[in-house]
Short mmCIF file of C-alpha atoms and ligand atoms in Angstrom, two decimals:
data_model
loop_
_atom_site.label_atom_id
_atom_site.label_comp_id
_atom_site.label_asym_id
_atom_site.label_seq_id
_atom_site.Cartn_x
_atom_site.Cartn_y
_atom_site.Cartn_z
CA UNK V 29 14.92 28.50 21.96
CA UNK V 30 14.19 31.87 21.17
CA UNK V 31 17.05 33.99 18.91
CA UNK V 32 15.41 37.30 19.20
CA UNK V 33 15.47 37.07 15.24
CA UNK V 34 11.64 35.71 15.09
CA UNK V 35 9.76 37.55 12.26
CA UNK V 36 12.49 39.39 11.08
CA UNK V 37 13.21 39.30 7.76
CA UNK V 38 16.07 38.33 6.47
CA UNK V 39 17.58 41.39 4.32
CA UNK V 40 20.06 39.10 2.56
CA UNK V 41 18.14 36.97 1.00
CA UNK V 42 16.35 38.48 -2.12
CA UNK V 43 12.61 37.56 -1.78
CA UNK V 44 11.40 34.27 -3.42
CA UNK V 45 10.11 34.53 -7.11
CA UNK V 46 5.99 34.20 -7.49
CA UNK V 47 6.06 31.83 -10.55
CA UNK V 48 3.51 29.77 -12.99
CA UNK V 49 4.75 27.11 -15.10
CA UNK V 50 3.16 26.00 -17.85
CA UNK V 51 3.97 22.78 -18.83
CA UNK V 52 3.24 19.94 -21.44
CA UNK V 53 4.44 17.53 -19.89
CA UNK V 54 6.24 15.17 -21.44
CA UNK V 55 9.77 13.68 -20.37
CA UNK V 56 11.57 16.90 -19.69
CA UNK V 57 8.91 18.96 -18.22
CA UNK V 58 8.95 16.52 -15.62
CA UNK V 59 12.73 16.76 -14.83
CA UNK V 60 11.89 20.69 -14.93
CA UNK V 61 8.50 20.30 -12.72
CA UNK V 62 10.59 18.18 -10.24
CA UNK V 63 13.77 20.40 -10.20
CA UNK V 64 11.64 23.57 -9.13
CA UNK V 65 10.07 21.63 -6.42
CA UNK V 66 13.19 21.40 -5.12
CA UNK V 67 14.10 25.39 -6.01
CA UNK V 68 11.92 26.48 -2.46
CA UNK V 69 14.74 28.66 -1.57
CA UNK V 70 13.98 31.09 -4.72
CA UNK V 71 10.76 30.19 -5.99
CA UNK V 72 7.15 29.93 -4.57
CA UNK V 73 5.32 27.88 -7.41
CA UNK V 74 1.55 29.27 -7.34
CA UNK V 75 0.38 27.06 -9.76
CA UNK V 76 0.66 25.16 -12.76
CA UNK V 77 -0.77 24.96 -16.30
CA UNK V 78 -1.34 22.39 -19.28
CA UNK V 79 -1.36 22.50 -22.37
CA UNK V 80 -0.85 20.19 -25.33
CA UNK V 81 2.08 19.26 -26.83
CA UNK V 82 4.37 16.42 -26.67
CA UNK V 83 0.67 14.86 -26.50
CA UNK V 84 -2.52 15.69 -26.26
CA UNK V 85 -4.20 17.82 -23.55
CA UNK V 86 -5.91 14.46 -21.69
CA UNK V 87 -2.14 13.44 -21.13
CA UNK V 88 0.02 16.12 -20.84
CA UNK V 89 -2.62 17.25 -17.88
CA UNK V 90 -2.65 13.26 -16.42
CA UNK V 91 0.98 13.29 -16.58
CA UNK V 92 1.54 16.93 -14.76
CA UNK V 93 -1.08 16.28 -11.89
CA UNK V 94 -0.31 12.25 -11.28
CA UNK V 95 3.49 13.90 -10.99
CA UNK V 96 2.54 17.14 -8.76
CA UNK V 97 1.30 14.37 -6.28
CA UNK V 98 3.78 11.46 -6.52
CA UNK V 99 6.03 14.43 -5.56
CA UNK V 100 3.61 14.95 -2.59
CA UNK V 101 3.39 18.75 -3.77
CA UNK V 102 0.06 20.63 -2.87
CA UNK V 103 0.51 22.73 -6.26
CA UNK V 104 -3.05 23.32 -8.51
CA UNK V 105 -2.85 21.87 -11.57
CA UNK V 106 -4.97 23.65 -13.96
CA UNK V 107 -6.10 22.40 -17.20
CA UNK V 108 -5.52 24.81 -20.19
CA UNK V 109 -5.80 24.34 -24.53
CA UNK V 110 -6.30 21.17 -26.38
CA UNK V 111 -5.36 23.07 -29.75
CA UNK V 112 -2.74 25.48 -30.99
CA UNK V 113 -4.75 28.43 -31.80
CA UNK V 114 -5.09 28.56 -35.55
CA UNK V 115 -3.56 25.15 -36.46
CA UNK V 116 -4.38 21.60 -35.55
CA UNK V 117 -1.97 19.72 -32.94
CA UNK V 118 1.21 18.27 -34.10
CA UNK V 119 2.61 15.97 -31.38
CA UNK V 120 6.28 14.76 -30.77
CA UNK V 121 7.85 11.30 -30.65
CA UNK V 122 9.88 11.61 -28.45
CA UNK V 123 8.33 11.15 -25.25
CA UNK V 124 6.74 7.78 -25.98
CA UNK V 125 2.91 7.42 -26.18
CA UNK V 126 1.63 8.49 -23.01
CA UNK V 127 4.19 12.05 -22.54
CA UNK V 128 6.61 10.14 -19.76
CA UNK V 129 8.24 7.57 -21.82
CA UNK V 130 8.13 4.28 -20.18
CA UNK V 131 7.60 6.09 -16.88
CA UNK V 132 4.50 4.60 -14.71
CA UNK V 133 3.10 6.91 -12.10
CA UNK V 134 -0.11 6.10 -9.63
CA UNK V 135 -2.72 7.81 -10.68
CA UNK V 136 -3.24 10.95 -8.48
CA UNK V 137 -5.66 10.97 -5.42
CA UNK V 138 -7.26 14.72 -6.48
CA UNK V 139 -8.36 16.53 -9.02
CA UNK V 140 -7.57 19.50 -11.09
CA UNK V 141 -7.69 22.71 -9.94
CA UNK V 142 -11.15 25.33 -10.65
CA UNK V 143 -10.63 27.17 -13.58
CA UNK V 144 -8.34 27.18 -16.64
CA UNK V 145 -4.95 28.68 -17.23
CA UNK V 146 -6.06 32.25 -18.31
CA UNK V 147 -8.00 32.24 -14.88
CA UNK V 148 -4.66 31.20 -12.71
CA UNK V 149 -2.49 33.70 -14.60
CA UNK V 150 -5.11 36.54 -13.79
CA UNK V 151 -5.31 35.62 -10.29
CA UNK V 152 -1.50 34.89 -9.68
CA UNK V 153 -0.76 38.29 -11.56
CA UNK V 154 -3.26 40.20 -9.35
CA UNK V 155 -1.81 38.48 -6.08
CA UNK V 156 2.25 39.33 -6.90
CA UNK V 157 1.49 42.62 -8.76
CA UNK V 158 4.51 43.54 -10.45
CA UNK V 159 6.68 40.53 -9.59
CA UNK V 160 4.98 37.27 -11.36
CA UNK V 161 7.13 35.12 -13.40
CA UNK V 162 5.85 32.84 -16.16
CA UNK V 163 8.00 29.90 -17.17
CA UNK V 164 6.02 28.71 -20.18
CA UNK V 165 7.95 25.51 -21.70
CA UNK V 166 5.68 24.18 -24.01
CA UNK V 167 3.91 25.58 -26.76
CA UNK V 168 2.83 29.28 -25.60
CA UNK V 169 -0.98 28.99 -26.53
CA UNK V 170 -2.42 29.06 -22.95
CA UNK V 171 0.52 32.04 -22.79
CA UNK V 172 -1.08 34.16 -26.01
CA UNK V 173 -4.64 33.16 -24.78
CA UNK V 174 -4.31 34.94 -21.56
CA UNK V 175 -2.35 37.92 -22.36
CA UNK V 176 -5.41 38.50 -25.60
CA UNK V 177 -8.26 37.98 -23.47
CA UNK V 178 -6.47 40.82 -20.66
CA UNK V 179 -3.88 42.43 -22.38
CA UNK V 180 -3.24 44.65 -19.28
CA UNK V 181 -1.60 41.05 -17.98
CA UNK V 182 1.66 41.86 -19.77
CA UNK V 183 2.42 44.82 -17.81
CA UNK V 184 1.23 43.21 -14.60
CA UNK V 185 3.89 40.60 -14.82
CA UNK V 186 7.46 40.80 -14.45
CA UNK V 187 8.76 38.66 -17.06
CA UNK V 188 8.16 35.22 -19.01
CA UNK V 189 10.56 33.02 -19.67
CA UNK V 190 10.40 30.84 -22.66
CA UNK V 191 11.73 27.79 -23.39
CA UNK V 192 11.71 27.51 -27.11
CA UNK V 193 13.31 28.61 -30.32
CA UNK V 194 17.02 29.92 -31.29
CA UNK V 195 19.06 32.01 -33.32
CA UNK V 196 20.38 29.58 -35.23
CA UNK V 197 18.89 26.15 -36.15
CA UNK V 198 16.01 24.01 -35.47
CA UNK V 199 15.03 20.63 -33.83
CA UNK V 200 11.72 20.51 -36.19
CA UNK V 201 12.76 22.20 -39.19
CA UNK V 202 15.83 23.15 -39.85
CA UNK V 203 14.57 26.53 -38.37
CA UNK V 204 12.39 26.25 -36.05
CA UNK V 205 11.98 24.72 -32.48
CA UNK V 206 9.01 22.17 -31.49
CA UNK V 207 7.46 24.41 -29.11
CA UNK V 208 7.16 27.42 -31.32
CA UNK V 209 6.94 25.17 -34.13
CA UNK V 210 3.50 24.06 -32.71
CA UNK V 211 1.80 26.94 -32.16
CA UNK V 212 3.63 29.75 -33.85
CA UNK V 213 0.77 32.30 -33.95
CA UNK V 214 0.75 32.24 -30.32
CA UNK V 215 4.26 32.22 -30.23
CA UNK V 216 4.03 35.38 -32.29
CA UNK V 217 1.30 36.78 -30.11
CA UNK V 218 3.59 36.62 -26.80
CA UNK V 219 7.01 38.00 -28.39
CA UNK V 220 4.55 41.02 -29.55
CA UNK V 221 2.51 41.17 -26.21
CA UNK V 222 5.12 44.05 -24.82
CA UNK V 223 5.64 41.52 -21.60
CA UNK V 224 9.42 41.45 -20.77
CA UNK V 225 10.85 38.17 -22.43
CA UNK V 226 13.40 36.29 -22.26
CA UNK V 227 13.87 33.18 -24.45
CA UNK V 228 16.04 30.13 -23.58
CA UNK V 229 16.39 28.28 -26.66
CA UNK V 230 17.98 25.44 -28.30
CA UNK V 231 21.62 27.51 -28.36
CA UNK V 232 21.79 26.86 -25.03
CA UNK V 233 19.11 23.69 -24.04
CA UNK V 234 21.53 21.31 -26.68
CA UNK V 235 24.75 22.13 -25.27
CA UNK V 236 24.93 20.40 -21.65
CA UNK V 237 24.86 16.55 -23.02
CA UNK V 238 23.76 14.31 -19.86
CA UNK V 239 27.03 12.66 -18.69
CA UNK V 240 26.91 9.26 -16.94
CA UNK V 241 27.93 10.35 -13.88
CA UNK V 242 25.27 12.98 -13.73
CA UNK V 243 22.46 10.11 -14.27
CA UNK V 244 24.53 7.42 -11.97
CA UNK V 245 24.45 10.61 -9.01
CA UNK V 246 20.69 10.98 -9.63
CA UNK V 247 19.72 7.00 -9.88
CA UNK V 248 21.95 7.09 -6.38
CA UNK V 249 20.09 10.44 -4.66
CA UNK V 250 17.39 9.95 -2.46
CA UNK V 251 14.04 11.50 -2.71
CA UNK V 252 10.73 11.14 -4.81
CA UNK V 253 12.15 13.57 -7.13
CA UNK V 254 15.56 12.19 -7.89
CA UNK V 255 13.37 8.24 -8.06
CA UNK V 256 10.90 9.71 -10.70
CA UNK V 257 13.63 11.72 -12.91
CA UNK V 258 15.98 8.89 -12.80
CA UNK V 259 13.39 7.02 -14.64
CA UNK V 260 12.84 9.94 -16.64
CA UNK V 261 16.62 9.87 -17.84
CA UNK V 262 16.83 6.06 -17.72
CA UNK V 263 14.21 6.36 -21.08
CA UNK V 264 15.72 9.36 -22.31
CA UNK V 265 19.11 7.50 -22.73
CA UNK V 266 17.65 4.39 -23.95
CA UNK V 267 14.98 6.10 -26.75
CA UNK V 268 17.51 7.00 -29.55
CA UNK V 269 18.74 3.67 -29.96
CA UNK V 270 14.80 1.81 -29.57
CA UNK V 271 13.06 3.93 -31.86
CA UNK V 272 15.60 6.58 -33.16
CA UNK V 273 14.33 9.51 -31.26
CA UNK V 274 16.03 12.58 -29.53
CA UNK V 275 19.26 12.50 -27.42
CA UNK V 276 19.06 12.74 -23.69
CA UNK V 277 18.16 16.96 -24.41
CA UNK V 278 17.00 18.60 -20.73
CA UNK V 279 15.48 21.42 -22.59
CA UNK V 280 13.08 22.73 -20.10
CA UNK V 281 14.95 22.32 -17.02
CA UNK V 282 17.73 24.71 -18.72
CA UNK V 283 15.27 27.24 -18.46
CA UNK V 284 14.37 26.80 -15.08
CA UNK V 285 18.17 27.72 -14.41
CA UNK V 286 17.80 30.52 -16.03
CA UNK V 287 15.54 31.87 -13.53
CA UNK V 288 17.32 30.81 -10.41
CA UNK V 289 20.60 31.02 -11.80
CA UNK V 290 21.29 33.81 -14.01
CA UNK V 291 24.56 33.92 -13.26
CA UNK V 292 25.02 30.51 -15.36
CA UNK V 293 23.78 31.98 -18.82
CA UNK V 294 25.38 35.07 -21.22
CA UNK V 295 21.98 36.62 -22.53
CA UNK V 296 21.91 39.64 -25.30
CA UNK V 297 19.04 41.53 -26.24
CA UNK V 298 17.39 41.61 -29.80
CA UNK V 299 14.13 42.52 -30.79
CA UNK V 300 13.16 38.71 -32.59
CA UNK V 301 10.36 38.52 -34.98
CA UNK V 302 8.42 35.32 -34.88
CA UNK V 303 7.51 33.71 -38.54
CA UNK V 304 4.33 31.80 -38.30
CA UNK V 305 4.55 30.50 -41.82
CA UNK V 306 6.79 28.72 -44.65
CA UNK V 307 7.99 24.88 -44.98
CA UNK V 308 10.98 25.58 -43.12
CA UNK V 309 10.91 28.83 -41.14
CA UNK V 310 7.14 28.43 -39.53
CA UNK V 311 7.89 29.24 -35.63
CA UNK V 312 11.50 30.57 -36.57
CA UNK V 313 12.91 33.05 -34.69
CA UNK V 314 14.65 35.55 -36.70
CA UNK V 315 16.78 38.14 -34.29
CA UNK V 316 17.21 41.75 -35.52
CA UNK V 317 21.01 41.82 -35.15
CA UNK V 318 21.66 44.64 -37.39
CA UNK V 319 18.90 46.75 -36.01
CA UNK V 320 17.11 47.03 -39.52
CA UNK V 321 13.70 46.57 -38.36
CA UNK V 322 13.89 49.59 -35.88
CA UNK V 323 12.46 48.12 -33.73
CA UNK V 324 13.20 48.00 -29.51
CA UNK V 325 14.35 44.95 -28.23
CA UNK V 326 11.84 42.09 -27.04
CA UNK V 327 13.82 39.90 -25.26
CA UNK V 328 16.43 38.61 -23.87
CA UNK V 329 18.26 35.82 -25.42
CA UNK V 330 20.61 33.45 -23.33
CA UNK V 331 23.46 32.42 -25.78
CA UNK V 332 25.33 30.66 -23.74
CA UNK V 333 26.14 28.56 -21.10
CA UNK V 334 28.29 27.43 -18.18
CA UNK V 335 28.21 23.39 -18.38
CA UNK V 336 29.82 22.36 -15.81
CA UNK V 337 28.24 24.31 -13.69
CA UNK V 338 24.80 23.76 -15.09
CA UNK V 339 25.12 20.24 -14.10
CA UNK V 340 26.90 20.81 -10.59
CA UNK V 341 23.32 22.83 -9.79
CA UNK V 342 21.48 19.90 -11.26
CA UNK V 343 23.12 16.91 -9.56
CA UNK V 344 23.41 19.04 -6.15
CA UNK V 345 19.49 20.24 -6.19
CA UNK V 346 18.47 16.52 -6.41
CA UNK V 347 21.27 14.96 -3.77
CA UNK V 348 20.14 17.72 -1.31
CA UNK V 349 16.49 16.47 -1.17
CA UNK V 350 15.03 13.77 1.15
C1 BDR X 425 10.91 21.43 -26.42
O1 BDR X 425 10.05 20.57 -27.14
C2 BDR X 425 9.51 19.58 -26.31
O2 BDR X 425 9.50 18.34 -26.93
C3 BDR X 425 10.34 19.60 -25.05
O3 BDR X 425 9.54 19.27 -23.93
C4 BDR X 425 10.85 21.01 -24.96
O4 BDR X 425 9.96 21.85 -24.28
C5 BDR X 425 12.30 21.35 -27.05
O5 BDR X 425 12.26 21.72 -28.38
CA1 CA X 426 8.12 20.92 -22.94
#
């Protein structure tokens, strides 16, 4: 029946977000990648990049196209670097051997999109002008790679999002956070690139610790999305105690939230220098909290977090699909 309404837009809704992920995919990159296929309402996802990791290339781009397609998404999946840019690759235990754990998915029935990931940014920036997010949650060389080859890319876009780093602390050093840890000269690169930042780090990714109920209301929820990230979580929970790796840490999916709900996190601004070098404090991210660098700010920093209803987002994205 015909409302009268058809091709109106509707002025209450703020327009959906153009965004590239870039992804190395890995245990919680696929909780994230599946959460913002779910996120329709605020997000269009153009496309998605690879890059190594948690593993190498071959696997973190296997593991981020077989998912794309188990999710029966029609998202490109572009392959991007197979090195850290200055450095060679140091991988993480965490996510098992293959990137997913103990996680099995069919192998997917197409291929990988034309191109790499400088080519998809370029594209996708040109296409939303002025209003392309990036939410890069691995290490940032396909990130740095793109905005040095076309440096006029950081003023195209609106803002990256990072997941990686903190203000105080490490998960690889005592310092410094895996992703920037792995490539911290292109971590460097993008915290200098003048692109509007913001960085969700491990002050906020290690506070919401995965309750039971959370992972009982997922295992329960129907959908491809809930299936694959219950088995996701199922491995998570079970991997410190088999082989002494991390807790049950949703890292990346925290900084989804941070782009579809703001209203979750408390973010300040600080201009952060990013050390590439030094036992302990290579990919540190050392805020200028007493202004003494002079410098203008370079991002904003979420600092906290509303648990609760971090997970009542979480646990009601995946129970609304199917
Ligand atoms: C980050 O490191 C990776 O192991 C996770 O996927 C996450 O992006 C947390 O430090
Ligand atoms: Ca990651």
């Amino acid at each position: 029946m015909a409302t009268g309404n058809e091709g109106v837009h509707d002025v209450t809704k703020p327009p959906r977000i153009p965004l590239v992920m870039d992804v190395d995919t890995g245990t919680d990159d696929a909780v994230c990648i599946a959460a913002a296929t779910l996120c329709s309402d605020a997000i269009e996802l153009v496309g998605i990049g690879a890059v190594c990791g948690n593993v190498e290339i071959g696997k973190t781009a296997r593991n981020t196209l077989d998912l794309v397609d188990f999710l029966g998404c029609d998202i490109p999946v572009h392959v991007g670097a197979a090195q850290p840019l200055a450095r060679p690759l140091c991988t993480a235990v965490s996510h098992g051997a293959t990137g997913l754990g103990d996680v099995v998915l069919p192998a997917a029935r197409r291929n990988y999109a034309q191109g790499g990931v400088t080519e998809l940014i370029r594209r996708a920036a040109e296409r939303h002008r002025g209003t392309l997010e990036i939410l890069a949650v691995g290490p940032l060389t396909n990130i740095a790679t793109a905005l040095s080859e076309h440096p006029e890319l950081a003023s195209m876009m609106k803002r990256i999002t990072i997941m990686g780093g903190a203000l105080r602390g490490g998960n690889m050093t005592l310092a410094s956070e895996f992703n920037l840890y792995c490539d911290p000269e292109a971590a460097r690169l993008v915290f200098e690139s003048g692109c509007e930042l913001t960085m969700v780090g491990l002050d906020v990714t290690l506070k919401p610790e995965l309750p039971l109920s959370v992972f009982d209301r997922i295992r329960a929820a129907p959908g491809p999305q809930a299936d694959v990230v219950g088995r996701v979580l199922d491995f998570m929970m079970r991997r410190k105690d088999e082989f002494g790796a991390d807790d049950p840490n949703l890292h990346d999916v925290i900084a989804l939230a941070a782009i579809v709900r703001p209203s979750l996190f408390k973010f300040e601004t600080y201009y952060v220098h990013l050390e590439t070098a030094g036992e302990v404090t290579r990919g540190m991210t050392v805020a200028d909290f007493n202004n003494i660098s002079k410098r203008p700010p370079n991002a904003r920093v979420a600092v906290d977090i509303d648990v609760d209803g971090f997970w009542n987002w979480f646990v009601d994205l995946f129970g609304a699909a199917g």
